[in-house]
XYZ file of N, CA and C in Angstrom:
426
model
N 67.909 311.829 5.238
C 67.548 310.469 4.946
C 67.758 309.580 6.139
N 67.530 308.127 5.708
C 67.266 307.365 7.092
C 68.503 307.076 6.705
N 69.688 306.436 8.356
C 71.218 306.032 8.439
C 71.013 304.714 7.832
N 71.905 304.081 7.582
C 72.288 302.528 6.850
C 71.814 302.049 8.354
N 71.515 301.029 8.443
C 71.313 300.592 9.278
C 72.697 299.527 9.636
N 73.093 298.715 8.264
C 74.281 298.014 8.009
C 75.441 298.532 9.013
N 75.439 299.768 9.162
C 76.413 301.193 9.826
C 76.084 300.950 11.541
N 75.105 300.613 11.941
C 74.744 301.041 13.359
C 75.122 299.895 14.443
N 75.643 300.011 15.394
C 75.889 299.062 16.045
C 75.214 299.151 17.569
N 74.389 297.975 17.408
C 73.212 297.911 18.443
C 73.590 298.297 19.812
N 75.240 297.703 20.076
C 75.335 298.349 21.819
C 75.751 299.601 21.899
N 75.577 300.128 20.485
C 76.202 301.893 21.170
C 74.827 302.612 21.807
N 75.006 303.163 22.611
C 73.641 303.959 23.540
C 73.022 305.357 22.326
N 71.761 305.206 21.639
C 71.353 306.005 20.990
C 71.443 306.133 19.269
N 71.791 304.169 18.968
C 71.769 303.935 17.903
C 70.581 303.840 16.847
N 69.716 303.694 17.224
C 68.040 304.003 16.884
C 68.078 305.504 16.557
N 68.195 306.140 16.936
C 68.200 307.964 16.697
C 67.959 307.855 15.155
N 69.374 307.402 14.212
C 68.798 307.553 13.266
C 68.023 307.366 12.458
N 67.193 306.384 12.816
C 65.768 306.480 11.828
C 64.931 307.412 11.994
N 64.886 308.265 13.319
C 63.795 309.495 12.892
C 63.180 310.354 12.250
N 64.249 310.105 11.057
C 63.450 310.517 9.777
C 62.548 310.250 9.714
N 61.959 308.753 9.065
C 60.684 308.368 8.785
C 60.036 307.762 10.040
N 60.955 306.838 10.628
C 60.142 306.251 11.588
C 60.106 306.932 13.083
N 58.609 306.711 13.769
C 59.112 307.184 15.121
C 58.901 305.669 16.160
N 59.789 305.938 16.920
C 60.371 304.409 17.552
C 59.098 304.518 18.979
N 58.636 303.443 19.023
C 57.584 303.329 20.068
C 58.147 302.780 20.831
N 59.227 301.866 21.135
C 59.808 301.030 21.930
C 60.628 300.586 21.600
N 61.754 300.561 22.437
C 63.029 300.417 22.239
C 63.316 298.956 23.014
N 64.631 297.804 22.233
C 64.428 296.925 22.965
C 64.922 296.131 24.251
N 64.856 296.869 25.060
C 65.129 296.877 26.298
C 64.031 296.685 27.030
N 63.336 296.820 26.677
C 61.596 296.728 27.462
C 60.998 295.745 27.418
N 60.760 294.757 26.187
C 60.091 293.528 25.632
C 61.083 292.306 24.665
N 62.280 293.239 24.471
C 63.032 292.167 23.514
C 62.478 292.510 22.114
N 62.233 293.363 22.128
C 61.603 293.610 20.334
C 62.210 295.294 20.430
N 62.218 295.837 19.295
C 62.121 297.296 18.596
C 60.678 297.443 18.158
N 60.266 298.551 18.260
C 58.601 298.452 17.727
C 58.964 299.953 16.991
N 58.209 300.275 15.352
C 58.682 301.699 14.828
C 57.378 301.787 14.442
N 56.645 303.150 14.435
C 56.140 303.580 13.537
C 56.047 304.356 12.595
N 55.512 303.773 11.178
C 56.104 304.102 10.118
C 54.920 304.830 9.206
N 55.043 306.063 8.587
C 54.095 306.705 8.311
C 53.354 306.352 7.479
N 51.727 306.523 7.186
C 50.861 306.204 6.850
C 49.648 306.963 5.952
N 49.742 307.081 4.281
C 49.019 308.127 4.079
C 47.296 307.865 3.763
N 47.104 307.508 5.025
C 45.074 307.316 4.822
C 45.341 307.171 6.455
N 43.848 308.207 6.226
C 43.548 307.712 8.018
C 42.961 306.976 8.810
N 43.272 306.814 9.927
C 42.726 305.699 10.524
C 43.364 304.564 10.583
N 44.714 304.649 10.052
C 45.451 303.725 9.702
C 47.207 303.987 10.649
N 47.304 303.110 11.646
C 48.652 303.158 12.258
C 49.637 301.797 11.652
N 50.767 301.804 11.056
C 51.299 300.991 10.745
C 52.749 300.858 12.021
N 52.669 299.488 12.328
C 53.864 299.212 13.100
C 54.778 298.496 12.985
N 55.963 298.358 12.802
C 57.143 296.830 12.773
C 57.653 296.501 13.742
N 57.272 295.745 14.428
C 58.438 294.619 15.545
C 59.083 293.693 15.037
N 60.743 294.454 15.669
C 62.126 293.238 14.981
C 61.841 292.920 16.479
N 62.463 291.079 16.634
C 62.563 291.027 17.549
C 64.491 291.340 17.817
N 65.043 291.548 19.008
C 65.936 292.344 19.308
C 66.863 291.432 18.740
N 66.608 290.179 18.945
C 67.696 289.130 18.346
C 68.352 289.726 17.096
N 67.636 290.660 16.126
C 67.705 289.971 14.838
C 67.796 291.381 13.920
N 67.518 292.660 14.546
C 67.293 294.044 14.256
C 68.973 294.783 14.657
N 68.738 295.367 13.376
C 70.630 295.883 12.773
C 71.200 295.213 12.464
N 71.402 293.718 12.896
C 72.583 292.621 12.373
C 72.032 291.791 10.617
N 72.928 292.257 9.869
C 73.054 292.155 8.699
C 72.878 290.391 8.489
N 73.842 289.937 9.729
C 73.862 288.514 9.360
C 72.421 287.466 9.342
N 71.309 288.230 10.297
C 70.070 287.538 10.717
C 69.145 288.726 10.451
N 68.406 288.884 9.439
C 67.509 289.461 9.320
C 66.507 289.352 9.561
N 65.359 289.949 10.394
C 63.916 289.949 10.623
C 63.307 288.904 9.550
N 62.201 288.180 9.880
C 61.497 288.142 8.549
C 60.049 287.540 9.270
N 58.827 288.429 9.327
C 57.390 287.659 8.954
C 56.462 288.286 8.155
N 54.882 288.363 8.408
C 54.334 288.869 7.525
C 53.820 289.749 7.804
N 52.765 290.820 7.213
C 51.803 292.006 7.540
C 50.380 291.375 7.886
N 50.115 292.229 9.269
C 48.630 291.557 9.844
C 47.849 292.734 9.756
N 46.447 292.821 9.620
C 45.863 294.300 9.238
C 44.817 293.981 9.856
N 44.661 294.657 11.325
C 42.987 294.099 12.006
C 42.540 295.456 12.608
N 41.875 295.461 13.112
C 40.758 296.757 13.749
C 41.376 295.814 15.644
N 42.117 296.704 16.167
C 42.455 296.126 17.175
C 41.722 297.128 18.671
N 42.019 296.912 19.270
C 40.775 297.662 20.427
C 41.913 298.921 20.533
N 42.740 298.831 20.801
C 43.824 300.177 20.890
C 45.017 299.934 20.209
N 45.465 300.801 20.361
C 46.812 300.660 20.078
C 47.880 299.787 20.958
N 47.847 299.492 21.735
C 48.630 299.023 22.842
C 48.905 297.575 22.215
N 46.927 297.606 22.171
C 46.784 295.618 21.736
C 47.872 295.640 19.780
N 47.662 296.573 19.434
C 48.199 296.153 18.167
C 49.923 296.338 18.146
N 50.404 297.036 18.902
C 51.937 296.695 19.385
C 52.157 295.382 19.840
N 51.190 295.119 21.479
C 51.605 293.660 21.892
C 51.533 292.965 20.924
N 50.269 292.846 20.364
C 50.378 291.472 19.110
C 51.301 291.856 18.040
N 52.147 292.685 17.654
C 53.488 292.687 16.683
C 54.540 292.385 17.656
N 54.461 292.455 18.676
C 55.937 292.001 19.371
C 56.060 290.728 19.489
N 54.731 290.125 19.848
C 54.223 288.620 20.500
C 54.563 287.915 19.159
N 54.093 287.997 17.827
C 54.450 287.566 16.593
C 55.977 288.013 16.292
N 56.306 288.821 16.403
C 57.855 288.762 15.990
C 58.049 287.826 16.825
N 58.007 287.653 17.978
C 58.849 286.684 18.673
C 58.522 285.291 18.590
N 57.340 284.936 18.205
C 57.104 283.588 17.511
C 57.757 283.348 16.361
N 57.914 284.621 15.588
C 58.318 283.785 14.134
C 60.036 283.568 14.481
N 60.490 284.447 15.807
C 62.172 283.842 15.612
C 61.827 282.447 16.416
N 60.788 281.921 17.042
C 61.311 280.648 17.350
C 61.001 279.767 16.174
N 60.233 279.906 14.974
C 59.867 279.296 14.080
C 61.112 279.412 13.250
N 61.694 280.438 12.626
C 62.995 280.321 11.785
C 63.826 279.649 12.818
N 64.245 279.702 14.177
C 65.014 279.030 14.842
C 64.593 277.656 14.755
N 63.588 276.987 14.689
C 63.326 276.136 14.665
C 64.046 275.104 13.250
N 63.415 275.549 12.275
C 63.809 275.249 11.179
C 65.359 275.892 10.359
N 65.751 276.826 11.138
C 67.133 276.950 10.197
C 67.041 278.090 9.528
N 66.510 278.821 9.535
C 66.369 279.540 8.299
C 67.381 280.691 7.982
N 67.870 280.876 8.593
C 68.950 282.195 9.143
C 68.099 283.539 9.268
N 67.199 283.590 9.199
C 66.521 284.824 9.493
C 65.993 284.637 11.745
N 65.295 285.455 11.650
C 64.649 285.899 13.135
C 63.403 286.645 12.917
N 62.576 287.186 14.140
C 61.132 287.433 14.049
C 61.318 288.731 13.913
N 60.433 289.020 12.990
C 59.760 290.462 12.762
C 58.470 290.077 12.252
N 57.186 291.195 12.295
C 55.823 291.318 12.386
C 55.366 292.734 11.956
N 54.652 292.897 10.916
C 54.248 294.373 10.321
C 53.143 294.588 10.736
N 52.537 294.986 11.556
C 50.735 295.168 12.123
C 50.532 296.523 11.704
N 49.739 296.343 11.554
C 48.620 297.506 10.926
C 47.199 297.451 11.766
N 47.089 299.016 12.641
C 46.027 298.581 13.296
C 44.826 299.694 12.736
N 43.642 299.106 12.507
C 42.733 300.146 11.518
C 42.110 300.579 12.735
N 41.212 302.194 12.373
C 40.108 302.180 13.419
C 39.150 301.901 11.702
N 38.876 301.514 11.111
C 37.642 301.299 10.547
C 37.240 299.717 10.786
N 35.633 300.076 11.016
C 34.873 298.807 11.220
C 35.072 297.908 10.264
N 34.520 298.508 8.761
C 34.695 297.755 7.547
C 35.947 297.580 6.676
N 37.219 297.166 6.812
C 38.141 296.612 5.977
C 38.459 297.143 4.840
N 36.674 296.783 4.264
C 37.068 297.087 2.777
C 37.425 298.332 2.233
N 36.809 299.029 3.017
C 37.490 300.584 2.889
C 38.572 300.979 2.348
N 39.470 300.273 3.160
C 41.011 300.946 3.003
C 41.549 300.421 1.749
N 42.379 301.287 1.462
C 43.023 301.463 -0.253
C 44.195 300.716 -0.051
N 44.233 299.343 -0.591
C 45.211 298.269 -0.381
C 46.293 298.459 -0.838
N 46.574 298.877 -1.940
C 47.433 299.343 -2.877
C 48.381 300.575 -2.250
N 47.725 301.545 -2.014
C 48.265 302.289 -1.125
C 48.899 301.730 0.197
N 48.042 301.291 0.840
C 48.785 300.799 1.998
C 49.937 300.093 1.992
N 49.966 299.102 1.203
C 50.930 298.014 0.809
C 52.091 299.081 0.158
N 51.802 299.705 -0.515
C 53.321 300.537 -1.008
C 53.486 301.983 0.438
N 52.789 302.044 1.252
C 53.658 302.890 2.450
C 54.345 301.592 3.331
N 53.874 300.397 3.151
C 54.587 299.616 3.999
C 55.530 299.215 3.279
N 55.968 299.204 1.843
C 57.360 298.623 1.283
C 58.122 300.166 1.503
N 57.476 300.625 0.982
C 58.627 302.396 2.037
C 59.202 302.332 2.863
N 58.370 301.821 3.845
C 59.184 301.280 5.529
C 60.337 300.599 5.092
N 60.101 299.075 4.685
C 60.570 298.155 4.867
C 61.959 298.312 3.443
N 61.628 298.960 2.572
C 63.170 299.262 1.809
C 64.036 300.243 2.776
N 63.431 301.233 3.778
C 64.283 302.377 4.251
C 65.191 301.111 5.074
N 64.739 300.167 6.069
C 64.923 299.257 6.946
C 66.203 298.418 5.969
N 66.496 298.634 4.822
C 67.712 298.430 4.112
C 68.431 296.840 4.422
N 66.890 295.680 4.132
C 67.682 294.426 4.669
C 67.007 294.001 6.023
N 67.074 294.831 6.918
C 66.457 294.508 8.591
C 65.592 293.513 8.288
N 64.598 293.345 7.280
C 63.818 293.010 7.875
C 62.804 292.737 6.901
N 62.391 291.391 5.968
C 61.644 291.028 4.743
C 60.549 290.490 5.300
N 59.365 290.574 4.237
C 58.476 289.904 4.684
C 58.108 288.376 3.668
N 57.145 288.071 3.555
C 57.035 286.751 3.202
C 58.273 285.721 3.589
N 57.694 284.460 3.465
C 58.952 283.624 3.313
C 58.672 282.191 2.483
């Protein structure tokens, strides 16, 4: 199973390890100031990603919080940057206002042209999978 996250303490070297269960970590945050995971996905064509921004990922006291974006992005690259770039807007927006939370961003990048395709229902329950294993890290709506 995936570690508590509650349990992990961000400056030990190789504290991420344990989510490899489900998630595989695309970026670690040392690189951009965000964590970026990907989290498995059962339809294809479909990559799901979460960026905490670093502020705010493992610490119980400030939890992640934005929403799920679902676009047909040119690669993959572009649909990481734009989950990191949005996590990190939404911590200046909860910073702004108080909220005790920080930025996180769920992107979903399709290769299908047409949208309507994809099985919403499905999708939406592999992304609360993620986001219950994430035990707190990290809610969406607000």
């Amino acid at each position: 199973g995936v570690t508590s996250l509650s349990t992990l303490a961000p400056t030990t070297s190789g504290w991420l390890n344990g989510l490899n269960d489900l998630f595989k970590i695309v970026e670690r945050p040392s690189e951009r100031g965000a964590t970026v995971l990907e989290a498995p996905v059962n339809q294809n064509g479909l990559k799901l990603y979460i960026a905490i921004d670093a502020d705010s990922f493992g610490h119980v006291q400030r939890p992640g919080n934005g929403g799920i974006r679902l676009l047909n992005y040119e690669s993959i690259d572009d649909a990481i940057d734009d989950a990191v770039r949005l996590a990190k807007g939404m911590t200046r927006k909860h910073d702004m206002f108080r909220t005790g939370f920080s930025g996180a961003k769920v992107v979903i990048q399709s290769d299908h042209v047409d949208l309507s395709v994809i099985e919403r229902k499905g999708l939406m329950e592999d992304a609360a999978k993620a986001l219950h294993a994430l035990e707190g890290s990290m809610y969406t709506g607000c």
